[in-house]
Coordinates of C-alpha atoms in Angstrom, one line a residue:
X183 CA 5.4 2.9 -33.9
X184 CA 5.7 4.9 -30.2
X185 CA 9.1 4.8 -29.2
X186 CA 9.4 5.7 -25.4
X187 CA 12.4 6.1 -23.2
X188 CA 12.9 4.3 -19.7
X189 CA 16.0 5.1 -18.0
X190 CA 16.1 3.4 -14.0
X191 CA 19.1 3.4 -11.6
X192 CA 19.1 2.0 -8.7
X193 CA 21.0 3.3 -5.4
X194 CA 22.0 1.3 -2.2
X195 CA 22.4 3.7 0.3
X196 CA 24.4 1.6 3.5
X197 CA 23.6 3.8 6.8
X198 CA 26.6 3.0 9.1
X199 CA 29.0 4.6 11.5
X200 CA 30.0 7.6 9.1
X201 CA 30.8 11.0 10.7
X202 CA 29.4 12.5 7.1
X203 CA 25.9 11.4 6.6
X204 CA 24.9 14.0 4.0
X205 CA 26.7 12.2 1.3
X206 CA 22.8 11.6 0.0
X207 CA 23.8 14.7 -1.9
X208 CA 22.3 13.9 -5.7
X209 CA 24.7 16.9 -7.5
X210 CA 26.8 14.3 -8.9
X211 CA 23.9 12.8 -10.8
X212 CA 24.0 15.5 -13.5
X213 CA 23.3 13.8 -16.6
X214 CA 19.6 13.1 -14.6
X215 CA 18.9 16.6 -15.3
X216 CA 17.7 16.8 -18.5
X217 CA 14.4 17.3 -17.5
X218 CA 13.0 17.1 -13.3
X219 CA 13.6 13.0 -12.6
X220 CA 12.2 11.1 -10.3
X221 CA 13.9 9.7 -7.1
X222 CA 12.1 7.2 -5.1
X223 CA 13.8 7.0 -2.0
X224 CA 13.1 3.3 -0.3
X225 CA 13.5 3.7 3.6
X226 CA 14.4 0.7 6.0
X227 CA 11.9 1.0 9.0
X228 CA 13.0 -2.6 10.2
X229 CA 13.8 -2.0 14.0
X230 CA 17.8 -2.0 13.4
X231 CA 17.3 1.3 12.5
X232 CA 17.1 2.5 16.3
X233 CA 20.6 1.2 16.7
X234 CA 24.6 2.6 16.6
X235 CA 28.0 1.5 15.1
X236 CA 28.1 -0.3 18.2
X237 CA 24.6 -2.2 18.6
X238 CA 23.5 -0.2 20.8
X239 CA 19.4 0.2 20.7
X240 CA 17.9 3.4 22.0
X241 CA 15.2 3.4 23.5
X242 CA 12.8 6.2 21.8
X243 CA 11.0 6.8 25.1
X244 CA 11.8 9.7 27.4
X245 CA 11.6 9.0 30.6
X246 CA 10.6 10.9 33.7
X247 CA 12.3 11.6 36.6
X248 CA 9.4 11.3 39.6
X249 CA 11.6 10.6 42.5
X250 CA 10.8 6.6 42.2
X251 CA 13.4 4.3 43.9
X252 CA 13.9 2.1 41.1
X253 CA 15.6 5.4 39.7
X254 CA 18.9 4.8 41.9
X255 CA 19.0 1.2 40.6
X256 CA 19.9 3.4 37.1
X257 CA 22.5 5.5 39.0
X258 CA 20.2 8.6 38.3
X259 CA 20.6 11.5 40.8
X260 CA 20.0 15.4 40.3
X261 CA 23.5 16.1 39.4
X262 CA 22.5 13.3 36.3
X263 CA 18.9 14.2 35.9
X264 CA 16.3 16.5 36.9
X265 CA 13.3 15.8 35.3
X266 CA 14.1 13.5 32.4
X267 CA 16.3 10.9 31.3
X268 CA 16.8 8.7 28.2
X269 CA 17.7 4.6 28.1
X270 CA 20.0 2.8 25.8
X271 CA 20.8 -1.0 25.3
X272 CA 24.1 -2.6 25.2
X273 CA 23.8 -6.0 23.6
X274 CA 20.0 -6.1 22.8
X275 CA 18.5 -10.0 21.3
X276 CA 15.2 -10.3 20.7
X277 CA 13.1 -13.0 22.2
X278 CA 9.8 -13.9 21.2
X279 CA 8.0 -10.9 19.8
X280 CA 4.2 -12.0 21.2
X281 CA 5.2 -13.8 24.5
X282 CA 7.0 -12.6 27.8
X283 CA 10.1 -10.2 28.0
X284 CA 10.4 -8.9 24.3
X285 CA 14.5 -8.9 24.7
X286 CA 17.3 -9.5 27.1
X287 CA 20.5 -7.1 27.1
X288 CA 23.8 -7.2 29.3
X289 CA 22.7 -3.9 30.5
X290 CA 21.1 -0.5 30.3
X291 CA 22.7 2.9 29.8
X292 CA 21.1 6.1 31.1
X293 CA 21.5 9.7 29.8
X294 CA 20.3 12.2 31.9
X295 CA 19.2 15.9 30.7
X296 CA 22.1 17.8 33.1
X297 CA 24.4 15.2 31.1
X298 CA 26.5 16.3 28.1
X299 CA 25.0 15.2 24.8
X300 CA 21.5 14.8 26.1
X301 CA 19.7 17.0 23.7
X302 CA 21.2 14.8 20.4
X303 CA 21.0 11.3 22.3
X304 CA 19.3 9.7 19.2
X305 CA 22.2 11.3 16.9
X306 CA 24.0 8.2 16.4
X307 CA 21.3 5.8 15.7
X308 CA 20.7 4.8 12.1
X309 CA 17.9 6.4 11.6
X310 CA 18.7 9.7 12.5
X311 CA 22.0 9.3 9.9
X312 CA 19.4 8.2 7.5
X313 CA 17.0 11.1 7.7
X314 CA 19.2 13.8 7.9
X315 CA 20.9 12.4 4.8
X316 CA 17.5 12.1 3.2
X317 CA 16.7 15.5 4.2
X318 CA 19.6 17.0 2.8
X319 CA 19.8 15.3 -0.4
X320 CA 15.8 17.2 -0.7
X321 CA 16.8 20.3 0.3
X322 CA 19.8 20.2 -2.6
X323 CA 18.1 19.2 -4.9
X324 CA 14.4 20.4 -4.4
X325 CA 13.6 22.1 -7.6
X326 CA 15.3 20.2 -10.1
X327 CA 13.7 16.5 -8.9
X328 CA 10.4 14.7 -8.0
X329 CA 11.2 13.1 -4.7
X330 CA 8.7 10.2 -3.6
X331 CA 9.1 8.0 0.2
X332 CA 8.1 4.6 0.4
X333 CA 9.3 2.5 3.6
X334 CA 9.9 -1.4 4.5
X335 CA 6.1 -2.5 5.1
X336 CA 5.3 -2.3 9.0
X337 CA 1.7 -3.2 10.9
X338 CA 2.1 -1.4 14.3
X339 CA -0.8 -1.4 16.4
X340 CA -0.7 1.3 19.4
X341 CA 1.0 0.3 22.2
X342 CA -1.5 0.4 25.0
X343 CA -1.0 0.0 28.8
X344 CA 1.4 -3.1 28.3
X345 CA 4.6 -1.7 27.5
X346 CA 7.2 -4.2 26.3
X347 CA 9.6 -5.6 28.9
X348 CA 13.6 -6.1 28.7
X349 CA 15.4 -9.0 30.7
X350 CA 18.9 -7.0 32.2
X351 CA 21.7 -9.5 32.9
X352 CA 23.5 -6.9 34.8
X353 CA 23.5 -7.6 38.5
X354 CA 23.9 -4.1 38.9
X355 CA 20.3 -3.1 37.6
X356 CA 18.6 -6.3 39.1
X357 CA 16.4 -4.5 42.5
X358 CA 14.7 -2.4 42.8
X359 CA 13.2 -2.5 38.9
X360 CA 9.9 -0.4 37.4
X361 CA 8.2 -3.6 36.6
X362 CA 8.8 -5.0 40.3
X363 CA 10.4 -8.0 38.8
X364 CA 14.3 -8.6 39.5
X365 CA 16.6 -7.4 36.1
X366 CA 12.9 -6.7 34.6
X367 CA 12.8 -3.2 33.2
X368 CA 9.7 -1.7 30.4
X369 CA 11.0 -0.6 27.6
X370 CA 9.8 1.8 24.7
X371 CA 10.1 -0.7 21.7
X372 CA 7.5 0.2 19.0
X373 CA 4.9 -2.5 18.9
X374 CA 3.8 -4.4 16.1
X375 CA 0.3 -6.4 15.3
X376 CA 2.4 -9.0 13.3
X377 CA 6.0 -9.5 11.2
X378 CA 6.5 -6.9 8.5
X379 CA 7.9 -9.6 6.4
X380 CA 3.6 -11.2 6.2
X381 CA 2.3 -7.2 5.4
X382 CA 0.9 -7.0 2.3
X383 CA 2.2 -4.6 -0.3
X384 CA 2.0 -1.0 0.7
X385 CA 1.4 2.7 -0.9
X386 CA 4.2 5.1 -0.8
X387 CA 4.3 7.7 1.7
X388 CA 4.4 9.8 -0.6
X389 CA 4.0 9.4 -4.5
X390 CA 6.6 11.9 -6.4
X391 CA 3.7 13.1 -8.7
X392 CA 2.0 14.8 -6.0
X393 CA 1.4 18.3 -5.1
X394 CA 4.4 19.4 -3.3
X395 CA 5.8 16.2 -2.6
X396 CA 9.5 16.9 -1.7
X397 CA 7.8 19.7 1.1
X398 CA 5.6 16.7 2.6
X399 CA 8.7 14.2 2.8
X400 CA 11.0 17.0 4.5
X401 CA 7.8 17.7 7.3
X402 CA 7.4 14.0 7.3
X403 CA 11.5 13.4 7.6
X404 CA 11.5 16.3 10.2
X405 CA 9.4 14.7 13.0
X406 CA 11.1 12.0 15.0
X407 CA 9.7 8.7 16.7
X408 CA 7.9 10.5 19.2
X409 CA 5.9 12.5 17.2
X410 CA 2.3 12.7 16.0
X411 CA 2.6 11.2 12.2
X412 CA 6.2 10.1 12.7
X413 CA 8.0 7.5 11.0
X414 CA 8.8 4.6 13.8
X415 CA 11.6 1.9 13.3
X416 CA 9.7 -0.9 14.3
X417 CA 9.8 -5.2 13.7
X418 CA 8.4 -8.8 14.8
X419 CA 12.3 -9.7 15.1
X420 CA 13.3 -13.2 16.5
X421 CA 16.1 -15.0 18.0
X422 CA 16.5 -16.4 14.3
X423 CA 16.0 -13.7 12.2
X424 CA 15.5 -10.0 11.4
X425 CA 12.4 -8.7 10.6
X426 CA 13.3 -6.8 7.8
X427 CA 11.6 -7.5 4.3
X428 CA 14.2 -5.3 2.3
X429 CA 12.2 -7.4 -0.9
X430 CA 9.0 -6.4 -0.2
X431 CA 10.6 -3.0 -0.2
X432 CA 12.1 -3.4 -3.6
X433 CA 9.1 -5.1 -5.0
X434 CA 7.0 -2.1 -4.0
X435 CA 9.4 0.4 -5.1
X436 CA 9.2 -1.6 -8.6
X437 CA 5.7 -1.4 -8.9
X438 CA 5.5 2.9 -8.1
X439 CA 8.4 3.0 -10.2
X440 CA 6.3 0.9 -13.3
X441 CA 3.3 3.5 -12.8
X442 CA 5.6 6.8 -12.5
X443 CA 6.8 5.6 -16.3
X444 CA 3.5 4.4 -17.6
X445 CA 2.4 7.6 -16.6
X446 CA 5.3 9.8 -18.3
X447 CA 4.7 11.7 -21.3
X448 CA 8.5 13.5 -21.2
X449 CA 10.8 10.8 -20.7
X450 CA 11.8 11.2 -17.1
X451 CA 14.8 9.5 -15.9
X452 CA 13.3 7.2 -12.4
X453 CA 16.0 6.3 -10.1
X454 CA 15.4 4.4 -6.8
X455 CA 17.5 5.1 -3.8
X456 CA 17.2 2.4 -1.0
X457 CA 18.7 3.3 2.1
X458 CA 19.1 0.4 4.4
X459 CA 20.2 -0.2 7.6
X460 CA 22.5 -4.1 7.0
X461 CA 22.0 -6.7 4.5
X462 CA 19.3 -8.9 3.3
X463 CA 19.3 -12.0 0.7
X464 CA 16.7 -10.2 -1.9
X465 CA 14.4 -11.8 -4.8
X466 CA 13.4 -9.5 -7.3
X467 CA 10.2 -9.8 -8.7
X468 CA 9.7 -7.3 -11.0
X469 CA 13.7 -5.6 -12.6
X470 CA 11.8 -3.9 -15.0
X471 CA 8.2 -3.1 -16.7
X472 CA 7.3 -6.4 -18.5
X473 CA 9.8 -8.0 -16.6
X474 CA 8.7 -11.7 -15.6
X475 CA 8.3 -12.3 -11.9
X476 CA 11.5 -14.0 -10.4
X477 CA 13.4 -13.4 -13.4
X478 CA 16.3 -12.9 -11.6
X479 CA 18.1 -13.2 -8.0
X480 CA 20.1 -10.4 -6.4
X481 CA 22.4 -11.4 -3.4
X482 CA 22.7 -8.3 -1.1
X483 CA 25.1 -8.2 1.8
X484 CA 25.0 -4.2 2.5
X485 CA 26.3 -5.9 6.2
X486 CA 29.5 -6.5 5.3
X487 CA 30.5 -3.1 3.4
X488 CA 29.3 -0.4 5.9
X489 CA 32.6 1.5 4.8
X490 CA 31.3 2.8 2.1
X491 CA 27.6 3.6 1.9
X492 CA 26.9 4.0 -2.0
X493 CA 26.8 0.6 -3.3
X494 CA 25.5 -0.4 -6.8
X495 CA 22.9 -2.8 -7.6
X496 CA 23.7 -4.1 -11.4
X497 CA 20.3 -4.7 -13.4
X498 CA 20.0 -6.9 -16.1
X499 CA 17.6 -5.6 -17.8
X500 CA 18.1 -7.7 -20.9
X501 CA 17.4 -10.7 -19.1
X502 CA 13.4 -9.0 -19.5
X503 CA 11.1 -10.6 -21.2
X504 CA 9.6 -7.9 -24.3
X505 CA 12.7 -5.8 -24.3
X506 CA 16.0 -6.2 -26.6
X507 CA 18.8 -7.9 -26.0
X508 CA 22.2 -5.6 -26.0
X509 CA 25.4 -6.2 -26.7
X510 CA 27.5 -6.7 -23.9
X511 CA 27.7 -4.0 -21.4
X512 CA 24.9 -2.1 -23.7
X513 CA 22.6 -2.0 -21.5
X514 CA 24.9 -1.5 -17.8
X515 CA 27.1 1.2 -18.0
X516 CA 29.1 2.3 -15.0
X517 CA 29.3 6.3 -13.5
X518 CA 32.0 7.2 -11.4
X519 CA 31.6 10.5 -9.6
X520 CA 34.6 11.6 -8.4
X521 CA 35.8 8.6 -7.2
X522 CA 35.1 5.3 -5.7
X523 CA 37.1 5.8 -2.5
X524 CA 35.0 4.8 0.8
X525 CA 32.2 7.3 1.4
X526 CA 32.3 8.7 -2.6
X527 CA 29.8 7.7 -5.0
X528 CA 29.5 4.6 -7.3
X529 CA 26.3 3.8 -9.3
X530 CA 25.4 2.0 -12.6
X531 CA 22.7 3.5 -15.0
X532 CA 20.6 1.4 -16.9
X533 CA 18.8 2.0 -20.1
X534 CA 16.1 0.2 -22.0
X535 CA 14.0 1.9 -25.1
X536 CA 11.1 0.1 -26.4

């Protein structure tokens, strides 16, 4: 009889307000090292990734400075900004994502490029935490594991001539606007054909058995929103919810990992890193190979812990239909590197042998 090792752990990654986002760093996971492992990294591209601590959106547009006189309803002047500017959103809601304004705010902030802090405007923003974490957990790690990049599922269509419009509630920035509509300003929000949450299930980026995958996920990590091939935070969000499928996510990052280990002769270890940007009410439908669809339910509020960004997700995995049952606490284990104080890492490995 073929005996064949499967060891998974799974990684929450919470991107929040921390001043050290390179706590991605995988040297703790030492006793993955046996042979190269494979790391699928699970990347929120729901459009909450675009904002701050402070729920702030950025805008990822860069704006140009033509002289216009809507430009001193923004409180831009040379000293501010010569030829460029950036725009930023203090208390963004989304309205209807396929009729009218696409949000209302209480106001818009400007950066200009004479301003301090200019250059790293987008530094703040979620995403930016999350791909230089990314980034630098690769580059640590680059010869001694099999990186693969999926993201949330997202159908954007190209913008077109129609930019996006934002309703501003401050009187301040109500005439003259570039739109020519009082407190109506265009806005750079990524556009989408229809909610992420409908998209069917999608290919990784980039599968960890390729040729020179972790190379193509640091190029890919190293462009931002604005260019060519770039990744782009994007969602059909509502007034009542977030478009941000973090279960599709999971279910896809199931199904790579279930080919990566059908497809193992060695007995890699797989882990599965999700790095999100809040929380999310998830429904497994695969846990494991062979597992039953909805055979179990995982409540996820990543929201509510942003203190600490490493946060474990148990798996039951002898709740799976065609693998043993363990004795308790056989088959969850708990690793503690270093320790479990805020911003340290905390994970649970999982082990099932058929």
């Amino acid at each position: 009889m073929t005996r064949r090792c499967i060891r998974t752990t799974v990684l929450l990654v919470v991107v929040g307000c921390s001043a050290r986002p390179a706590l991605a760093q995988l040297d703790p996971l030492l006793f993955l090292k046996g042979t190269r492992p494979n790391v699928l990294i699970g990347l929120d591209l729901s459009s909450r990734m675009l904002r701050d601590e402070h729920e702030r959106y950025y805008d990822p547009v860069v704006y140009r400075r033509q002289g216009e006189a809507f430009e001193a309803t923004l409180g831009l002047n040379s000293a501010i900004a010569v030829s460029a500017y950036r725009r930023r959103y203090v208390g963004l809601r989304w309205l209807d994502p396929f009729d009218g304004p696409r949000a209302t705010a209480d106001s818009i902030e400007v950066l200009g490029d004479q301003e301090p802090g200019y250059a790293g405007f987008d530094d703040r923003t979620r995403w930016s935490l999350a791909r230089r974490a990314v980034i630098r957990a690769i580059e640590g790690n680059r010869d001694s594991t099999r990186f693969g990049l999926l993201t949330t599922r997202l159908p954007l269509r190209p913008a077109g001539d129609d930019r996006p419009r934002v309703l501003v509630d401050d009187l301040r920035r109500a005439s003259p606007t570039d739109t020519g509509e009082s407190g109506v300003w265009s806005a750079g929000f990524p556009v989408v054909a229809a909610a992420a949450a409908s998209a069917p299930p999608g290919a990784p980026v980039v599968r960890a058995d390729a040729a020179n995958a972790n190379g193509v996920i640091l190029g890919l990590l190293g462009k931002d929103v604005r260019d060519a091939g770039g990744l782009v935070p994007a969602g059909a969000d509502t007034p009542a919810s977030e478009d941000a499928p973090l279960g599709g996510l999971l279910d896809d990052l199931y199904a790579e990992a279930e080919r990566l280990i059908k497809a193992d002769t060695t007995c890699r270890n797989t882990v599965i890193v999700l790095v999100v940007g809040g929380g999310s009410c998830l429904r497994l439908s695969r846990i494991c190979p062979g597992g039953p669809p909805g055979s179990h339910g995982l409540a996820l509020d990543a929201s509510q812990s942003t203190s600490s960004p490493w946060h474990p997700l148990p798996m039951p995995w002898s709740n799976c239909a065609g693998w043993p049952a363990r004795a308790a606490g056989g088959t969850l284990r708990s690793h503690r590197a270093r320790s479990t104080r805020p911003g340290r890492l905390r994970l649970f490995r999982t082990s099932c042998a058929r």
